[in-house]
């Protein structure tokens, strides 16, 4: 079963990924993503690690 990811979470990860690629990832952005991932994982009853992996795959490897 695929993990559903809300648009807000995807946008946060896209921002973090862009900052990371530019060498400018901030603690605030990273913390916001982690908090959102944890909140979503809790809400849907999935592990935080599974949600984070699905999110990174969607944002960083959309063709996979």
mmCIF file of N, CA and C in Angstrom:
data_model
loop_
_atom_site.group_PDB
_atom_site.id
_atom_site.type_symbol
_atom_site.label_atom_id
_atom_site.label_comp_id
_atom_site.label_asym_id
_atom_site.label_seq_id
_atom_site.Cartn_x
_atom_site.Cartn_y
_atom_site.Cartn_z
ATOM 1 N N UNK A 1 0.839 -1.179 0.000
ATOM 2 C CA UNK A 1 0.000 0.000 0.000
ATOM 3 C C UNK A 1 0.889 1.249 0.000
ATOM 4 N N UNK A 2 0.610 2.144 -0.895
ATOM 5 C CA UNK A 2 1.385 3.382 -0.992
ATOM 6 C C UNK A 2 0.952 4.345 0.107
ATOM 7 N N UNK A 3 1.913 5.074 0.599
ATOM 8 C CA UNK A 3 1.641 6.067 1.637
ATOM 9 C C UNK A 3 1.187 7.355 0.967
ATOM 10 N N UNK A 4 0.038 7.855 1.391
ATOM 11 C CA UNK A 4 -0.460 9.118 0.850
ATOM 12 C C UNK A 4 0.274 10.273 1.521
ATOM 13 N N UNK A 5 0.715 11.218 0.694
ATOM 14 C CA UNK A 5 1.467 12.368 1.193
ATOM 15 C C UNK A 5 0.715 13.646 0.859
ATOM 16 N N UNK A 6 0.393 14.447 1.866
ATOM 17 C CA UNK A 6 -0.323 15.698 1.599
ATOM 18 C C UNK A 6 0.569 16.702 0.863
ATOM 19 N N UNK A 7 -0.078 17.566 0.096
ATOM 20 C CA UNK A 7 0.659 18.562 -0.686
ATOM 21 C C UNK A 7 1.569 19.430 0.172
ATOM 22 N N UNK A 8 1.117 19.787 1.372
ATOM 23 C CA UNK A 8 1.921 20.652 2.242
ATOM 24 C C UNK A 8 3.233 19.978 2.618
ATOM 25 N N UNK A 9 3.178 18.679 2.861
ATOM 26 C CA UNK A 9 4.371 17.925 3.223
ATOM 27 C C UNK A 9 5.328 17.841 2.032
ATOM 28 N N UNK A 10 4.777 17.623 0.864
ATOM 29 C CA UNK A 10 5.599 17.569 -0.349
ATOM 30 C C UNK A 10 6.280 18.914 -0.585
ATOM 31 N N UNK A 11 5.552 20.000 -0.408
ATOM 32 C CA UNK A 11 6.128 21.336 -0.597
ATOM 33 C C UNK A 11 7.252 21.612 0.391
ATOM 34 N N UNK A 12 7.075 21.195 1.637
ATOM 35 C CA UNK A 12 8.139 21.370 2.630
ATOM 36 C C UNK A 12 9.394 20.605 2.225
ATOM 37 N N UNK A 13 9.223 19.367 1.787
ATOM 38 C CA UNK A 13 10.378 18.564 1.378
ATOM 39 C C UNK A 13 11.024 19.137 0.122
ATOM 40 N N UNK A 14 10.220 19.653 -0.805
ATOM 41 C CA UNK A 14 10.790 20.277 -1.998
ATOM 42 C C UNK A 14 11.650 21.483 -1.616
ATOM 43 N N UNK A 15 11.180 22.268 -0.654
ATOM 44 C CA UNK A 15 11.959 23.410 -0.178
ATOM 45 C C UNK A 15 13.266 22.940 0.464
ATOM 46 N N UNK A 16 13.169 21.929 1.309
ATOM 47 C CA UNK A 16 14.361 21.410 1.978
ATOM 48 C C UNK A 16 15.355 20.843 0.961
ATOM 49 N N UNK A 17 14.857 20.140 -0.028
ATOM 50 C CA UNK A 17 15.720 19.545 -1.052
ATOM 51 C C UNK A 17 16.407 20.644 -1.866
ATOM 52 N N UNK A 18 15.679 21.686 -2.220
ATOM 53 C CA UNK A 18 16.272 22.804 -2.962
ATOM 54 C C UNK A 18 17.350 23.488 -2.128
ATOM 55 N N UNK A 19 17.064 23.702 -0.853
ATOM 56 C CA UNK A 19 18.060 24.322 0.025
ATOM 57 C C UNK A 19 19.283 23.427 0.164
ATOM 58 N N UNK A 20 19.053 22.134 0.293
ATOM 59 C CA UNK A 20 20.173 21.202 0.446
ATOM 60 C C UNK A 20 21.045 21.200 -0.805
ATOM 61 N N UNK A 21 20.433 21.187 -1.969
ATOM 62 C CA UNK A 21 21.196 21.195 -3.211
ATOM 63 C C UNK A 21 21.997 22.488 -3.372
ATOM 64 N N UNK A 22 21.485 23.578 -2.824
ATOM 65 C CA UNK A 22 22.168 24.866 -2.903
ATOM 66 C C UNK A 22 23.188 25.035 -1.774
ATOM 67 N N UNK A 23 23.272 24.043 -0.891
ATOM 68 C CA UNK A 23 24.187 24.130 0.232
ATOM 69 C C UNK A 23 23.725 25.124 1.280
ATOM 70 N N UNK A 24 22.416 25.323 1.363
ATOM 71 C CA UNK A 24 21.884 26.343 2.261
ATOM 72 C C UNK A 24 20.720 25.827 3.111
ATOM 73 N N UNK A 25 20.718 24.538 3.422
ATOM 74 C CA UNK A 25 19.639 23.978 4.226
ATOM 75 C C UNK A 25 19.704 24.569 5.631
ATOM 76 N N UNK A 26 18.592 25.122 6.078
ATOM 77 C CA UNK A 26 18.549 25.733 7.406
ATOM 78 C C UNK A 26 18.011 24.739 8.434
ATOM 79 N N UNK A 27 18.367 24.978 9.671
ATOM 80 C CA UNK A 27 17.856 24.157 10.766
ATOM 81 C C UNK A 27 16.340 24.288 10.828
ATOM 82 N N UNK A 28 15.838 25.473 10.584
ATOM 83 C CA UNK A 28 14.396 25.705 10.646
ATOM 84 C C UNK A 28 13.650 24.874 9.607
ATOM 85 N N UNK A 29 14.167 24.840 8.386
ATOM 86 C CA UNK A 29 13.526 24.056 7.326
ATOM 87 C C UNK A 29 13.588 22.574 7.648
ATOM 88 N N UNK A 30 14.757 22.091 8.056
ATOM 89 C CA UNK A 30 14.914 20.677 8.381
ATOM 90 C C UNK A 30 13.991 20.280 9.531
ATOM 91 N N UNK A 31 13.908 21.131 10.540
ATOM 92 C CA UNK A 31 13.047 20.842 11.686
ATOM 93 C C UNK A 31 11.570 20.847 11.289
ATOM 94 N N UNK A 32 11.196 21.757 10.404
ATOM 95 C CA UNK A 32 9.803 21.821 9.942
ATOM 96 C C UNK A 32 9.424 20.548 9.198
ATOM 97 N N UNK A 33 10.329 20.061 8.357
ATOM 98 C CA UNK A 33 10.054 18.824 7.618
ATOM 99 C C UNK A 33 9.922 17.660 8.595
ATOM 100 N N UNK A 34 10.851 17.543 9.524
ATOM 101 C CA UNK A 34 10.807 16.428 10.473
ATOM 102 C C UNK A 34 9.546 16.456 11.326
ATOM 103 N N UNK A 35 9.160 17.638 11.766
ATOM 104 C CA UNK A 35 7.940 17.756 12.573
ATOM 105 C C UNK A 35 6.712 17.364 11.751
ATOM 106 N N UNK A 36 6.658 17.808 10.504
ATOM 107 C CA UNK A 36 5.521 17.490 9.637
ATOM 108 C C UNK A 36 5.472 16.001 9.312
ATOM 109 N N UNK A 37 6.630 15.405 9.080
ATOM 110 C CA UNK A 37 6.696 13.963 8.802
ATOM 111 C C UNK A 37 6.193 13.184 10.017
ATOM 112 N N UNK A 38 6.672 13.545 11.199
ATOM 113 C CA UNK A 38 6.267 12.861 12.426
ATOM 114 C C UNK A 38 4.766 13.008 12.665
ATOM 115 N N UNK A 39 4.248 14.206 12.475
ATOM 116 C CA UNK A 39 2.816 14.453 12.666
ATOM 117 C C UNK A 39 1.979 13.627 11.694
ATOM 118 N N UNK A 40 2.392 13.604 10.427
ATOM 119 C CA UNK A 40 1.636 12.855 9.422
ATOM 120 C C UNK A 40 1.713 11.353 9.699
ATOM 121 N N UNK A 41 2.889 10.880 10.056
ATOM 122 C CA UNK A 41 3.050 9.454 10.345
ATOM 123 C C UNK A 41 2.146 9.036 11.499
ATOM 124 N N UNK A 42 2.105 9.842 12.528
ATOM 125 C CA UNK A 42 1.240 9.553 13.673
ATOM 126 C C UNK A 42 -0.229 9.554 13.250
ATOM 127 N N UNK A 43 -0.601 10.519 12.435
ATOM 128 C CA UNK A 43 -1.999 10.650 12.003
ATOM 129 C C UNK A 43 -2.474 9.462 11.168
ATOM 130 N N UNK A 44 -1.571 8.896 10.363
ATOM 131 C CA UNK A 44 -1.992 7.794 9.495
ATOM 132 C C UNK A 44 -1.593 6.419 10.031
ATOM 133 N N UNK A 45 -0.917 6.394 11.178
ATOM 134 C CA UNK A 45 -0.547 5.120 11.790
ATOM 135 C C UNK A 45 0.593 4.413 11.091
ATOM 136 N N UNK A 46 1.494 5.160 10.493
ATOM 137 C CA UNK A 46 2.672 4.596 9.829
ATOM 138 C C UNK A 46 3.920 4.991 10.606
ATOM 139 N N UNK A 47 5.013 4.309 10.351
ATOM 140 C CA UNK A 47 6.261 4.709 10.993
ATOM 141 C C UNK A 47 6.774 5.992 10.340
ATOM 142 N N UNK A 48 7.442 6.795 11.139
ATOM 143 C CA UNK A 48 8.021 8.038 10.630
ATOM 144 C C UNK A 48 9.029 7.727 9.522
ATOM 145 N N UNK A 49 9.755 6.643 9.694
ATOM 146 C CA UNK A 49 10.764 6.277 8.709
ATOM 147 C C UNK A 49 10.138 5.929 7.359
ATOM 148 N N UNK A 50 9.017 5.236 7.381
ATOM 149 C CA UNK A 50 8.336 4.872 6.139
ATOM 150 C C UNK A 50 7.796 6.108 5.432
ATOM 151 N N UNK A 51 7.239 7.033 6.200
ATOM 152 C CA UNK A 51 6.710 8.270 5.616
ATOM 153 C C UNK A 51 7.855 9.096 5.033
ATOM 154 N N UNK A 52 8.937 9.214 5.782
ATOM 155 C CA UNK A 52 10.080 9.995 5.298
ATOM 156 C C UNK A 52 10.677 9.377 4.032
ATOM 157 N N UNK A 53 10.789 8.066 3.987
ATOM 158 C CA UNK A 53 11.325 7.398 2.803
ATOM 159 C C UNK A 53 10.424 7.625 1.591
ATOM 160 N N UNK A 54 9.115 7.505 1.785
ATOM 161 C CA UNK A 54 8.176 7.728 0.680
ATOM 162 C C UNK A 54 8.242 9.171 0.197
ATOM 163 N N UNK A 55 8.365 10.091 1.128
ATOM 164 C CA UNK A 55 8.437 11.512 0.790
ATOM 165 C C UNK A 55 9.705 11.827 -0.001
ATOM 166 N N UNK A 56 10.827 11.339 0.469
ATOM 167 C CA UNK A 56 12.096 11.598 -0.228
ATOM 168 C C UNK A 56 12.079 10.967 -1.619
ATOM 169 N N UNK A 57 11.524 9.771 -1.722
ATOM 170 C CA UNK A 57 11.450 9.118 -3.028
ATOM 171 C C UNK A 57 10.600 9.953 -3.987
ATOM 172 N N UNK A 58 9.465 10.453 -3.511
ATOM 173 C CA UNK A 58 8.572 11.235 -4.367
ATOM 174 C C UNK A 58 9.232 12.520 -4.834
ATOM 175 N N UNK A 59 9.932 13.201 -3.924
ATOM 176 C CA UNK A 59 10.527 14.499 -4.256
ATOM 177 C C UNK A 59 11.858 14.342 -5.007
ATOM 178 N N UNK A 60 12.695 13.442 -4.551
ATOM 179 C CA UNK A 60 14.050 13.334 -5.097
ATOM 180 C C UNK A 60 14.170 12.377 -6.288
ATOM 181 N N UNK A 61 13.265 11.426 -6.378
ATOM 182 C CA UNK A 61 13.319 10.432 -7.459
ATOM 183 C C UNK A 61 11.909 10.192 -8.001
ATOM 184 N N UNK A 62 11.295 11.222 -8.581
ATOM 185 C CA UNK A 62 9.893 11.108 -9.004
ATOM 186 C C UNK A 62 9.658 10.053 -10.095
ATOM 187 N N UNK A 63 10.672 9.690 -10.837
ATOM 188 C CA UNK A 63 10.511 8.705 -11.907
ATOM 189 C C UNK A 63 10.659 7.265 -11.436
ATOM 190 N N UNK A 64 11.065 7.089 -10.185
ATOM 191 C CA UNK A 64 11.312 5.736 -9.676
ATOM 192 C C UNK A 64 10.041 5.033 -9.287
#
